[in-house]
mmCIF file of C-alpha atoms in Angstrom:
data_model
loop_
_atom_site.group_PDB
_atom_site.id
_atom_site.type_symbol
_atom_site.label_atom_id
_atom_site.label_comp_id
_atom_site.label_asym_id
_atom_site.label_seq_id
_atom_site.Cartn_x
_atom_site.Cartn_y
_atom_site.Cartn_z
ATOM 1 C CA UNK A 1 -11.045 14.054 14.283
ATOM 2 C CA UNK A 2 -10.857 16.108 11.113
ATOM 3 C CA UNK A 3 -13.414 15.581 8.384
ATOM 4 C CA UNK A 4 -12.876 15.349 4.660
ATOM 5 C CA UNK A 5 -13.881 17.989 2.180
ATOM 6 C CA UNK A 6 -14.009 15.794 -0.881
ATOM 7 C CA UNK A 7 -16.087 13.253 -2.690
ATOM 8 C CA UNK A 8 -18.810 11.251 -0.943
ATOM 9 C CA UNK A 9 -18.820 7.917 -2.766
ATOM 10 C CA UNK A 10 -21.735 6.134 -1.111
ATOM 11 C CA UNK A 11 -23.875 6.725 -4.208
ATOM 12 C CA UNK A 12 -21.196 6.634 -6.891
ATOM 13 C CA UNK A 13 -19.848 3.103 -6.531
ATOM 14 C CA UNK A 14 -21.133 -0.312 -5.518
ATOM 15 C CA UNK A 15 -23.764 -0.214 -2.793
ATOM 16 C CA UNK A 16 -21.473 -1.931 -0.289
ATOM 17 C CA UNK A 17 -18.831 0.809 -0.574
ATOM 18 C CA UNK A 18 -19.331 3.908 1.514
ATOM 19 C CA UNK A 19 -17.265 6.815 2.730
ATOM 20 C CA UNK A 20 -15.356 9.847 1.566
ATOM 21 C CA UNK A 21 -12.062 10.748 -0.077
ATOM 22 C CA UNK A 22 -10.373 14.122 -0.318
ATOM 23 C CA UNK A 23 -9.639 15.750 -3.652
ATOM 24 C CA UNK A 24 -6.647 14.030 -5.217
ATOM 25 C CA UNK A 25 -7.413 10.654 -3.625
ATOM 26 C CA UNK A 26 -10.016 9.484 -6.129
ATOM 27 C CA UNK A 27 -7.709 6.683 -7.321
ATOM 28 C CA UNK A 28 -7.793 5.246 -3.797
ATOM 29 C CA UNK A 29 -11.574 5.115 -3.987
ATOM 30 C CA UNK A 30 -11.390 3.267 -7.288
ATOM 31 C CA UNK A 31 -8.802 0.800 -6.008
ATOM 32 C CA UNK A 32 -10.927 0.054 -2.951
ATOM 33 C CA UNK A 33 -14.026 -0.398 -5.101
ATOM 34 C CA UNK A 34 -12.145 -2.808 -7.379
ATOM 35 C CA UNK A 35 -11.101 -4.876 -4.361
ATOM 36 C CA UNK A 36 -14.685 -5.007 -3.084
ATOM 37 C CA UNK A 37 -16.020 -6.055 -6.500
ATOM 38 C CA UNK A 38 -13.521 -8.909 -6.685
ATOM 39 C CA UNK A 39 -14.243 -10.438 -3.288
ATOM 40 C CA UNK A 40 -16.013 -13.809 -3.270
ATOM 41 C CA UNK A 41 -17.286 -13.291 0.299
ATOM 42 C CA UNK A 42 -18.666 -10.252 2.087
ATOM 43 C CA UNK A 43 -15.888 -7.652 1.758
ATOM 44 C CA UNK A 44 -16.274 -6.209 5.254
ATOM 45 C CA UNK A 45 -13.294 -3.863 5.308
ATOM 46 C CA UNK A 46 -12.293 -0.334 6.291
ATOM 47 C CA UNK A 47 -9.602 1.943 4.866
ATOM 48 C CA UNK A 48 -8.492 5.250 6.362
ATOM 49 C CA UNK A 49 -5.544 7.558 5.820
ATOM 50 C CA UNK A 50 -4.292 10.839 7.223
ATOM 51 C CA UNK A 51 -1.888 13.250 5.545
ATOM 52 C CA UNK A 52 -0.174 15.572 8.023
ATOM 53 C CA UNK A 53 -2.976 14.887 10.503
ATOM 54 C CA UNK A 54 -5.846 15.533 8.065
ATOM 55 C CA UNK A 55 -8.232 12.695 7.257
ATOM 56 C CA UNK A 56 -8.009 12.199 3.479
ATOM 57 C CA UNK A 57 -9.422 8.685 3.030
ATOM 58 C CA UNK A 58 -12.340 7.217 4.992
ATOM 59 C CA UNK A 59 -13.890 4.212 3.247
ATOM 60 C CA UNK A 60 -15.693 1.058 4.304
ATOM 61 C CA UNK A 61 -17.599 -1.790 2.712
ATOM 62 C CA UNK A 62 -19.769 -4.790 3.461
ATOM 63 C CA UNK A 63 -21.075 -5.742 6.871
ATOM 64 C CA UNK A 64 -19.276 -3.025 8.849
ATOM 65 C CA UNK A 65 -19.787 0.675 9.413
ATOM 66 C CA UNK A 66 -17.075 3.297 9.429
ATOM 67 C CA UNK A 67 -16.957 3.266 13.220
ATOM 68 C CA UNK A 68 -17.285 -0.515 13.722
ATOM 69 C CA UNK A 69 -14.540 -2.126 15.794
ATOM 70 C CA UNK A 70 -12.921 -5.503 15.266
ATOM 71 C CA UNK A 71 -9.895 -7.466 16.414
ATOM 72 C CA UNK A 72 -6.686 -6.252 14.779
ATOM 73 C CA UNK A 73 -4.392 -9.061 15.998
ATOM 74 C CA UNK A 74 -0.695 -8.136 15.722
ATOM 75 C CA UNK A 75 -1.399 -4.585 14.634
ATOM 76 C CA UNK A 76 -1.702 -4.302 18.436
ATOM 77 C CA UNK A 77 2.093 -4.665 18.650
ATOM 78 C CA UNK A 78 2.436 -1.178 17.164
ATOM 79 C CA UNK A 79 0.508 0.307 20.087
ATOM 80 C CA UNK A 80 2.475 -1.723 22.631
ATOM 81 C CA UNK A 81 5.829 -0.648 21.241
ATOM 82 C CA UNK A 82 4.742 2.949 20.899
ATOM 83 C CA UNK A 83 4.537 2.858 24.699
ATOM 84 C CA UNK A 84 8.081 1.445 24.836
ATOM 85 C CA UNK A 85 9.264 4.211 22.466
ATOM 86 C CA UNK A 86 7.686 6.861 24.686
ATOM 87 C CA UNK A 87 9.448 5.453 27.751
ATOM 88 C CA UNK A 88 12.776 5.314 25.915
ATOM 89 C CA UNK A 89 12.244 8.900 24.792
ATOM 90 C CA UNK A 90 11.497 9.871 28.405
ATOM 91 C CA UNK A 91 14.694 8.195 29.639
ATOM 92 C CA UNK A 92 12.749 5.653 31.714
ATOM 93 C CA UNK A 93 13.963 2.711 29.602
ATOM 94 C CA UNK A 94 17.398 2.174 28.062
ATOM 95 C CA UNK A 95 17.454 0.050 24.917
ATOM 96 C CA UNK A 96 20.939 -1.262 25.671
ATOM 97 C CA UNK A 97 20.263 -2.306 29.257
ATOM 98 C CA UNK A 98 19.835 -6.001 29.894
ATOM 99 C CA UNK A 99 16.215 -7.044 30.316
ATOM 100 C CA UNK A 100 17.276 -8.630 33.613
ATOM 101 C CA UNK A 101 18.258 -5.185 34.924
ATOM 102 C CA UNK A 102 14.546 -4.376 35.040
ATOM 103 C CA UNK A 103 13.275 -7.938 35.461
ATOM 104 C CA UNK A 104 15.825 -10.120 37.307
ATOM 105 C CA UNK A 105 13.902 -13.375 36.887
ATOM 106 C CA UNK A 106 14.352 -13.157 33.111
ATOM 107 C CA UNK A 107 18.058 -14.007 33.472
ATOM 108 C CA UNK A 108 17.222 -17.709 33.959
ATOM 109 C CA UNK A 109 18.296 -20.283 31.356
ATOM 110 C CA UNK A 110 21.134 -18.170 29.953
ATOM 111 C CA UNK A 111 19.087 -15.068 29.096
ATOM 112 C CA UNK A 112 20.931 -12.672 31.391
ATOM 113 C CA UNK A 113 22.754 -10.841 28.591
ATOM 114 C CA UNK A 114 19.658 -10.214 26.426
ATOM 115 C CA UNK A 115 19.161 -6.460 26.015
ATOM 116 C CA UNK A 116 15.881 -4.635 25.604
ATOM 117 C CA UNK A 117 16.989 -3.750 22.064
ATOM 118 C CA UNK A 118 17.459 -7.437 21.239
ATOM 119 C CA UNK A 119 14.170 -8.369 22.854
ATOM 120 C CA UNK A 120 12.028 -5.930 20.899
ATOM 121 C CA UNK A 121 13.791 -6.708 17.608
ATOM 122 C CA UNK A 122 12.666 -10.341 17.963
ATOM 123 C CA UNK A 123 16.154 -11.678 18.736
ATOM 124 C CA UNK A 124 15.710 -13.143 22.239
ATOM 125 C CA UNK A 125 14.560 -16.620 21.175
ATOM 126 C CA UNK A 126 11.830 -16.615 23.838
ATOM 127 C CA UNK A 127 9.007 -17.264 21.412
ATOM 128 C CA UNK A 128 6.763 -19.331 23.656
ATOM 129 C CA UNK A 129 6.535 -22.083 26.216
ATOM 130 C CA UNK A 130 7.516 -25.723 25.844
ATOM 131 C CA UNK A 131 4.125 -26.748 27.233
ATOM 132 C CA UNK A 132 2.015 -24.145 25.450
ATOM 133 C CA UNK A 133 -0.594 -21.889 27.019
ATOM 134 C CA UNK A 134 -4.311 -22.170 27.628
ATOM 135 C CA UNK A 135 -6.484 -19.381 26.168
ATOM 136 C CA UNK A 136 -7.065 -18.101 29.694
ATOM 137 C CA UNK A 137 -3.314 -17.829 30.252
ATOM 138 C CA UNK A 138 -2.708 -16.111 26.916
ATOM 139 C CA UNK A 139 -5.264 -13.429 27.770
ATOM 140 C CA UNK A 140 -3.128 -12.312 30.720
ATOM 141 C CA UNK A 141 0.273 -10.756 29.947
ATOM 142 C CA UNK A 142 1.383 -11.157 33.566
ATOM 143 C CA UNK A 143 0.833 -14.917 33.424
ATOM 144 C CA UNK A 144 2.685 -15.222 30.100
ATOM 145 C CA UNK A 145 5.626 -13.218 31.456
ATOM 146 C CA UNK A 146 5.856 -15.284 34.622
ATOM 147 C CA UNK A 147 5.976 -18.498 32.591
ATOM 148 C CA UNK A 148 8.499 -17.162 30.076
ATOM 149 C CA UNK A 149 10.910 -15.777 32.662
ATOM 150 C CA UNK A 150 12.153 -19.304 33.301
ATOM 151 C CA UNK A 151 11.836 -20.540 29.708
ATOM 152 C CA UNK A 152 14.932 -21.602 27.779
ATOM 153 C CA UNK A 153 15.319 -19.662 24.505
ATOM 154 C CA UNK A 154 14.679 -21.539 21.266
ATOM 155 C CA UNK A 155 17.938 -20.281 19.734
ATOM 156 C CA UNK A 156 21.018 -18.556 21.089
ATOM 157 C CA UNK A 157 19.843 -14.995 21.828
ATOM 158 C CA UNK A 158 21.205 -12.382 19.468
ATOM 159 C CA UNK A 159 22.345 -14.833 16.779
ATOM 160 C CA UNK A 160 19.230 -14.518 14.648
ATOM 161 C CA UNK A 161 15.660 -13.307 14.721
ATOM 162 C CA UNK A 162 12.247 -14.927 14.659
ATOM 163 C CA UNK A 163 8.731 -13.634 15.105
ATOM 164 C CA UNK A 164 7.671 -13.689 18.792
ATOM 165 C CA UNK A 165 4.020 -13.776 17.725
ATOM 166 C CA UNK A 166 2.159 -14.222 21.013
ATOM 167 C CA UNK A 167 5.002 -13.489 23.438
ATOM 168 C CA UNK A 168 6.576 -10.143 22.563
ATOM 169 C CA UNK A 169 3.888 -7.928 24.084
ATOM 170 C CA UNK A 170 3.957 -9.793 27.385
ATOM 171 C CA UNK A 171 7.770 -9.738 27.525
ATOM 172 C CA UNK A 172 8.128 -6.039 26.806
ATOM 173 C CA UNK A 173 5.071 -5.401 28.941
ATOM 174 C CA UNK A 174 6.770 -6.937 31.949
ATOM 175 C CA UNK A 175 9.802 -4.702 31.400
ATOM 176 C CA UNK A 176 7.450 -1.719 31.308
ATOM 177 C CA UNK A 177 5.662 -2.859 34.454
ATOM 178 C CA UNK A 178 8.914 -3.406 36.374
ATOM 179 C CA UNK A 179 10.238 0.016 35.323
ATOM 180 C CA UNK A 180 7.057 2.034 35.897
ATOM 181 C CA UNK A 181 4.728 -0.028 38.084
ATOM 182 C CA UNK A 182 2.108 0.208 35.354
ATOM 183 C CA UNK A 183 1.010 -1.923 32.423
ATOM 184 C CA UNK A 184 1.433 -1.142 28.736
ATOM 185 C CA UNK A 185 -2.349 -1.056 28.486
ATOM 186 C CA UNK A 186 -2.677 1.565 31.245
ATOM 187 C CA UNK A 187 0.033 3.808 29.825
ATOM 188 C CA UNK A 188 -1.346 3.515 26.298
ATOM 189 C CA UNK A 189 -4.810 4.539 27.482
ATOM 190 C CA UNK A 190 -3.569 7.558 29.428
ATOM 191 C CA UNK A 191 -0.894 8.861 27.068
ATOM 192 C CA UNK A 192 -2.138 7.805 23.645
ATOM 193 C CA UNK A 193 -5.703 6.609 23.195
ATOM 194 C CA UNK A 194 -7.642 8.963 25.467
ATOM 195 C CA UNK A 195 -5.862 12.286 24.746
ATOM 196 C CA UNK A 196 -5.866 11.713 20.994
ATOM 197 C CA UNK A 197 -9.425 10.339 20.900
ATOM 198 C CA UNK A 198 -8.481 7.133 19.081
ATOM 199 C CA UNK A 199 -10.850 4.316 18.195
ATOM 200 C CA UNK A 200 -8.096 1.801 18.966
ATOM 201 C CA UNK A 201 -8.369 0.118 22.360
ATOM 202 C CA UNK A 202 -6.066 -2.034 24.447
ATOM 203 C CA UNK A 203 -8.854 -3.300 26.652
ATOM 204 C CA UNK A 204 -12.288 -2.783 25.111
ATOM 205 C CA UNK A 205 -14.671 -0.941 27.496
ATOM 206 C CA UNK A 206 -18.105 -2.455 28.039
ATOM 207 C CA UNK A 207 -19.630 0.742 26.654
ATOM 208 C CA UNK A 208 -17.972 0.064 23.282
ATOM 209 C CA UNK A 209 -18.845 -3.632 22.966
ATOM 210 C CA UNK A 210 -21.927 -2.966 20.823
ATOM 211 C CA UNK A 211 -19.637 -1.658 18.060
ATOM 212 C CA UNK A 212 -17.434 -4.774 18.029
ATOM 213 C CA UNK A 213 -17.845 -7.193 15.144
ATOM 214 C CA UNK A 214 -16.353 -10.656 15.560
ATOM 215 C CA UNK A 215 -13.477 -11.572 13.264
ATOM 216 C CA UNK A 216 -14.618 -14.321 10.888
ATOM 217 C CA UNK A 217 -12.427 -17.322 10.028
ATOM 218 C CA UNK A 218 -10.715 -17.775 6.671
ATOM 219 C CA UNK A 219 -12.654 -19.571 3.934
ATOM 220 C CA UNK A 220 -9.848 -20.820 1.669
ATOM 221 C CA UNK A 221 -10.522 -22.326 -1.733
ATOM 222 C CA UNK A 222 -9.205 -25.853 -2.419
ATOM 223 C CA UNK A 223 -6.254 -24.295 -4.248
ATOM 224 C CA UNK A 224 -5.503 -22.035 -1.292
ATOM 225 C CA UNK A 225 -5.780 -24.994 1.068
ATOM 226 C CA UNK A 226 -3.082 -26.739 -0.958
ATOM 227 C CA UNK A 227 -0.833 -23.676 -0.728
ATOM 228 C CA UNK A 228 -1.280 -23.526 3.049
ATOM 229 C CA UNK A 229 -0.484 -27.223 3.376
ATOM 230 C CA UNK A 230 2.730 -26.804 1.348
ATOM 231 C CA UNK A 231 3.876 -23.653 3.184
ATOM 232 C CA UNK A 232 7.516 -23.614 4.342
ATOM 233 C CA UNK A 233 6.383 -22.022 7.606
ATOM 234 C CA UNK A 234 7.509 -24.044 10.565
ATOM 235 C CA UNK A 235 10.335 -25.874 8.837
ATOM 236 C CA UNK A 236 12.417 -25.106 11.929
ATOM 237 C CA UNK A 237 9.660 -26.627 14.111
ATOM 238 C CA UNK A 238 9.339 -23.343 15.969
ATOM 239 C CA UNK A 239 6.112 -22.081 14.397
ATOM 240 C CA UNK A 240 3.852 -24.278 16.590
ATOM 241 C CA UNK A 241 5.593 -22.913 19.702
ATOM 242 C CA UNK A 242 5.352 -19.280 18.620
ATOM 243 C CA UNK A 243 1.688 -19.522 17.604
ATOM 244 C CA UNK A 244 0.699 -21.891 20.425
ATOM 245 C CA UNK A 245 -0.644 -24.535 18.053
ATOM 246 C CA UNK A 246 1.373 -27.137 19.950
ATOM 247 C CA UNK A 247 -0.911 -26.608 22.955
ATOM 248 C CA UNK A 248 -3.423 -29.279 23.947
ATOM 249 C CA UNK A 249 -6.253 -28.680 23.211
ATOM 250 C CA UNK A 250 -5.421 -27.015 19.904
ATOM 251 C CA UNK A 251 -5.417 -23.214 19.987
ATOM 252 C CA UNK A 252 -7.956 -21.234 17.929
ATOM 253 C CA UNK A 253 -6.498 -17.757 17.343
ATOM 254 C CA UNK A 254 -9.679 -16.297 15.830
ATOM 255 C CA UNK A 255 -11.847 -17.559 18.667
ATOM 256 C CA UNK A 256 -9.315 -16.300 21.172
ATOM 257 C CA UNK A 257 -9.225 -12.741 19.804
ATOM 258 C CA UNK A 258 -13.044 -12.598 19.857
ATOM 259 C CA UNK A 259 -13.267 -13.979 23.413
ATOM 260 C CA UNK A 260 -14.494 -11.815 26.312
ATOM 261 C CA UNK A 261 -11.221 -12.406 28.185
ATOM 262 C CA UNK A 262 -9.052 -11.214 25.301
ATOM 263 C CA UNK A 263 -11.276 -8.214 24.596
ATOM 264 C CA UNK A 264 -11.214 -7.139 28.235
ATOM 265 C CA UNK A 265 -7.528 -7.707 29.030
ATOM 266 C CA UNK A 266 -6.156 -7.084 25.532
ATOM 267 C CA UNK A 267 -2.864 -9.000 25.556
ATOM 268 C CA UNK A 268 -0.311 -6.604 24.101
ATOM 269 C CA UNK A 269 0.764 -8.950 21.312
ATOM 270 C CA UNK A 270 -2.614 -9.528 19.660
ATOM 271 C CA UNK A 271 -5.553 -8.272 21.731
ATOM 272 C CA UNK A 272 -6.274 -4.772 20.433
ATOM 273 C CA UNK A 273 -9.659 -3.709 19.047
ATOM 274 C CA UNK A 274 -10.021 -0.883 16.591
ATOM 275 C CA UNK A 275 -11.123 0.444 13.248
ATOM 276 C CA UNK A 276 -9.202 1.884 10.324
ATOM 277 C CA UNK A 277 -9.608 5.461 11.561
ATOM 278 C CA UNK A 278 -8.248 4.469 14.960
ATOM 279 C CA UNK A 279 -5.196 2.516 13.883
ATOM 280 C CA UNK A 280 -4.264 5.104 11.243
ATOM 281 C CA UNK A 281 -4.907 7.879 13.740
ATOM 282 C CA UNK A 282 -2.352 6.440 16.143
ATOM 283 C CA UNK A 283 0.386 6.790 13.528
ATOM 284 C CA UNK A 284 -0.857 10.260 12.600
ATOM 285 C CA UNK A 285 -0.406 11.182 16.283
ATOM 286 C CA UNK A 286 3.095 9.730 16.245
ATOM 287 C CA UNK A 287 4.125 11.761 13.207
ATOM 288 C CA UNK A 288 2.696 15.195 13.957
ATOM 289 C CA UNK A 289 -0.059 17.297 15.447
ATOM 290 C CA UNK A 290 -3.325 15.405 15.689
ATOM 291 C CA UNK A 291 -6.688 16.130 17.258
ATOM 292 C CA UNK A 292 -5.357 19.234 19.002
ATOM 293 C CA UNK A 293 -2.339 17.462 20.500
ATOM 294 C CA UNK A 294 1.339 17.587 19.590
ATOM 295 C CA UNK A 295 3.298 14.670 18.096
ATOM 296 C CA UNK A 296 3.912 11.708 20.378
ATOM 297 C CA UNK A 297 7.471 10.999 19.255
ATOM 298 C CA UNK A 298 10.444 13.152 18.342
ATOM 299 C CA UNK A 299 12.054 12.591 14.921
ATOM 300 C CA UNK A 300 15.160 10.938 16.384
ATOM 301 C CA UNK A 301 13.011 8.488 18.373
ATOM 302 C CA UNK A 302 11.037 7.614 15.249
ATOM 303 C CA UNK A 303 14.280 7.126 13.330
ATOM 304 C CA UNK A 304 15.698 4.771 15.948
ATOM 305 C CA UNK A 305 12.569 2.629 16.235
ATOM 306 C CA UNK A 306 11.951 2.533 12.462
ATOM 307 C CA UNK A 307 15.558 1.632 11.611
ATOM 308 C CA UNK A 308 15.983 -2.013 10.574
ATOM 309 C CA UNK A 309 17.446 -4.131 13.365
ATOM 310 C CA UNK A 310 16.545 -7.601 12.074
ATOM 311 C CA UNK A 311 16.331 -8.621 8.406
ATOM 312 C CA UNK A 312 16.653 -11.958 6.666
ATOM 313 C CA UNK A 313 15.595 -15.534 7.321
ATOM 314 C CA UNK A 314 13.036 -15.609 10.094
ATOM 315 C CA UNK A 315 13.774 -18.523 12.449
ATOM 316 C CA UNK A 316 10.063 -18.935 13.208
ATOM 317 C CA UNK A 317 8.263 -18.172 9.964
ATOM 318 C CA UNK A 318 10.811 -19.724 7.622
ATOM 319 C CA UNK A 319 10.579 -16.736 5.255
ATOM 320 C CA UNK A 320 12.291 -13.356 5.044
ATOM 321 C CA UNK A 321 11.099 -10.745 7.542
ATOM 322 C CA UNK A 322 12.271 -7.314 8.639
ATOM 323 C CA UNK A 323 11.821 -5.562 11.983
ATOM 324 C CA UNK A 324 12.752 -2.275 13.528
ATOM 325 C CA UNK A 325 12.287 -1.999 17.279
ATOM 326 C CA UNK A 326 8.903 -3.566 17.953
ATOM 327 C CA UNK A 327 7.570 -2.379 14.600
ATOM 328 C CA UNK A 328 7.747 -4.065 11.216
ATOM 329 C CA UNK A 329 10.073 -2.330 8.757
ATOM 330 C CA UNK A 330 7.369 -2.051 6.114
ATOM 331 C CA UNK A 331 9.480 -0.384 3.466
ATOM 332 C CA UNK A 332 10.968 -3.853 2.861
ATOM 333 C CA UNK A 333 7.694 -5.726 2.305
ATOM 334 C CA UNK A 334 5.941 -2.740 0.670
ATOM 335 C CA UNK A 335 8.682 -1.225 -1.501
ATOM 336 C CA UNK A 336 6.356 1.446 -2.922
ATOM 337 C CA UNK A 337 6.437 3.087 0.513
ATOM 338 C CA UNK A 338 9.199 5.196 2.001
ATOM 339 C CA UNK A 339 12.220 3.272 3.277
ATOM 340 C CA UNK A 340 11.635 4.410 6.872
ATOM 341 C CA UNK A 341 7.936 3.462 6.949
ATOM 342 C CA UNK A 342 7.125 1.645 10.181
ATOM 343 C CA UNK A 343 4.004 -0.043 11.560
ATOM 344 C CA UNK A 344 2.529 -3.490 11.948
ATOM 345 C CA UNK A 345 0.195 -5.883 10.180
ATOM 346 C CA UNK A 346 -2.281 -8.246 11.823
ATOM 347 C CA UNK A 347 -3.138 -11.880 11.147
ATOM 348 C CA UNK A 348 -6.631 -11.319 9.755
ATOM 349 C CA UNK A 349 -5.338 -8.790 7.220
ATOM 350 C CA UNK A 350 -5.136 -5.461 9.050
ATOM 351 C CA UNK A 351 -2.255 -3.057 8.467
ATOM 352 C CA UNK A 352 -1.312 0.291 9.995
ATOM 353 C CA UNK A 353 1.766 2.419 9.414
ATOM 354 C CA UNK A 354 3.320 5.839 9.442
ATOM 355 C CA UNK A 355 5.667 7.270 6.834
ATOM 356 C CA UNK A 356 7.691 10.166 8.267
ATOM 357 C CA UNK A 357 8.813 11.497 4.886
ATOM 358 C CA UNK A 358 5.367 11.934 3.368
ATOM 359 C CA UNK A 359 3.439 12.555 6.606
ATOM 360 C CA UNK A 360 1.131 9.677 5.662
ATOM 361 C CA UNK A 361 -0.625 7.493 8.227
ATOM 362 C CA UNK A 362 -2.529 4.457 6.917
ATOM 363 C CA UNK A 363 -5.000 2.038 8.489
ATOM 364 C CA UNK A 364 -6.801 -0.964 7.044
ATOM 365 C CA UNK A 365 -8.993 -3.575 8.716
ATOM 366 C CA UNK A 366 -11.030 -6.486 7.478
ATOM 367 C CA UNK A 367 -13.477 -8.705 9.301
ATOM 368 C CA UNK A 368 -12.985 -11.921 7.320
ATOM 369 C CA UNK A 369 -9.566 -13.511 7.870
ATOM 370 C CA UNK A 370 -7.618 -13.072 4.634
ATOM 371 C CA UNK A 371 -5.617 -15.715 2.790
ATOM 372 C CA UNK A 372 -2.803 -16.533 3.524
ATOM 373 C CA UNK A 373 -2.741 -14.694 6.885
ATOM 374 C CA UNK A 374 -0.888 -11.551 7.886
ATOM 375 C CA UNK A 375 -1.338 -8.249 6.100
ATOM 376 C CA UNK A 376 -4.012 -8.899 3.471
ATOM 377 C CA UNK A 377 -2.779 -8.997 -0.152
ATOM 378 C CA UNK A 378 -4.957 -6.052 -1.162
ATOM 379 C CA UNK A 379 -2.815 -3.813 1.056
ATOM 380 C CA UNK A 380 -0.176 -3.809 -1.683
ATOM 381 C CA UNK A 381 -2.437 -2.000 -4.146
ATOM 382 C CA UNK A 382 -4.307 0.053 -1.557
ATOM 383 C CA UNK A 383 -1.197 1.357 0.195
ATOM 384 C CA UNK A 384 0.444 2.188 -3.141
ATOM 385 C CA UNK A 385 -2.633 4.145 -4.239
ATOM 386 C CA UNK A 386 -2.737 6.068 -0.949
ATOM 387 C CA UNK A 387 0.995 6.731 -0.978
ATOM 388 C CA UNK A 388 1.006 7.910 -4.608
ATOM 389 C CA UNK A 389 -1.826 10.321 -3.836
ATOM 390 C CA UNK A 390 -0.148 11.546 -0.653
ATOM 391 C CA UNK A 391 3.183 12.393 -2.244
ATOM 392 C CA UNK A 392 1.438 14.151 -5.131
ATOM 393 C CA UNK A 393 -0.190 16.665 -2.777
#
């Protein structure tokens, strides 16, 4: 990993803010410090960014160190679908083949015409199970896939899109396993994490457990509680299926991500563990040379996976969402970024992305679950500050 020749801020801002920024990124430091100062609870967060493979922002605050690891929830989906992109690039997978070509059992209940492209753009309708899953089942992608092969879709496949929150990694993972004989987690470790030296794990080794800090639950104010209660999410009655809250007993996502089973098996939808350097580093490795290795993806592969495939009313979330292939199309939700910016946020507030035009790779984590869930609100200001600095270089 490259180091920064810039300003060490551990003694120039609040005591809970530490780290380094390169020359020209001082405004990022100030924006991060302003966020920390405004937090009511311990602002345990990390922010990292690379420009053309060079580390230019490396900041952290509160009860974490720069190399601490924590659960990154759906930011994991970026790693899972990077594996799919690699296999498409290699010619092992064909986006326009039916899923059932690789996985015949998936054709049950009228799903035989669903293509891999439709599946990874959240258009299959297979968002979960009628009966829900136990935490033990959700920790194992093979078990999820076996259950969902025979599941009826929750809308006519291809007619709309909706966030497959806990299912998408297992579904695409089973396609990968049928095509290669190996899991997403195994391929990610061998082709991405290990050669590029990333602190972003799909399956946390025992040797790294001492660095893991449990995600902490949200502490909403009374006003925020009222907003959550009035949320339009779930107006189609699909949200409880997609997020497994219809299961009995009720499902605790935070507890699940911190559990030994999830940490060890790392379900490809939500089970990754990392830090800001690691999740940003993955996108730096996608975009260009990184840590002595060449870029993971070719420009035309990046273009295809970053291109918007689903945009509009989300049939699960009840709000507008935008997806490429497996990745969120972040130029829609973060308009200050380049239009072809791609990546993924995570429920507790994490966000990681790559912007091919600027060569910027961004990673943000936080330990305390942010209101209202998903990419934390401070990412708007932080990503803008990083992007503005990056394009000015």
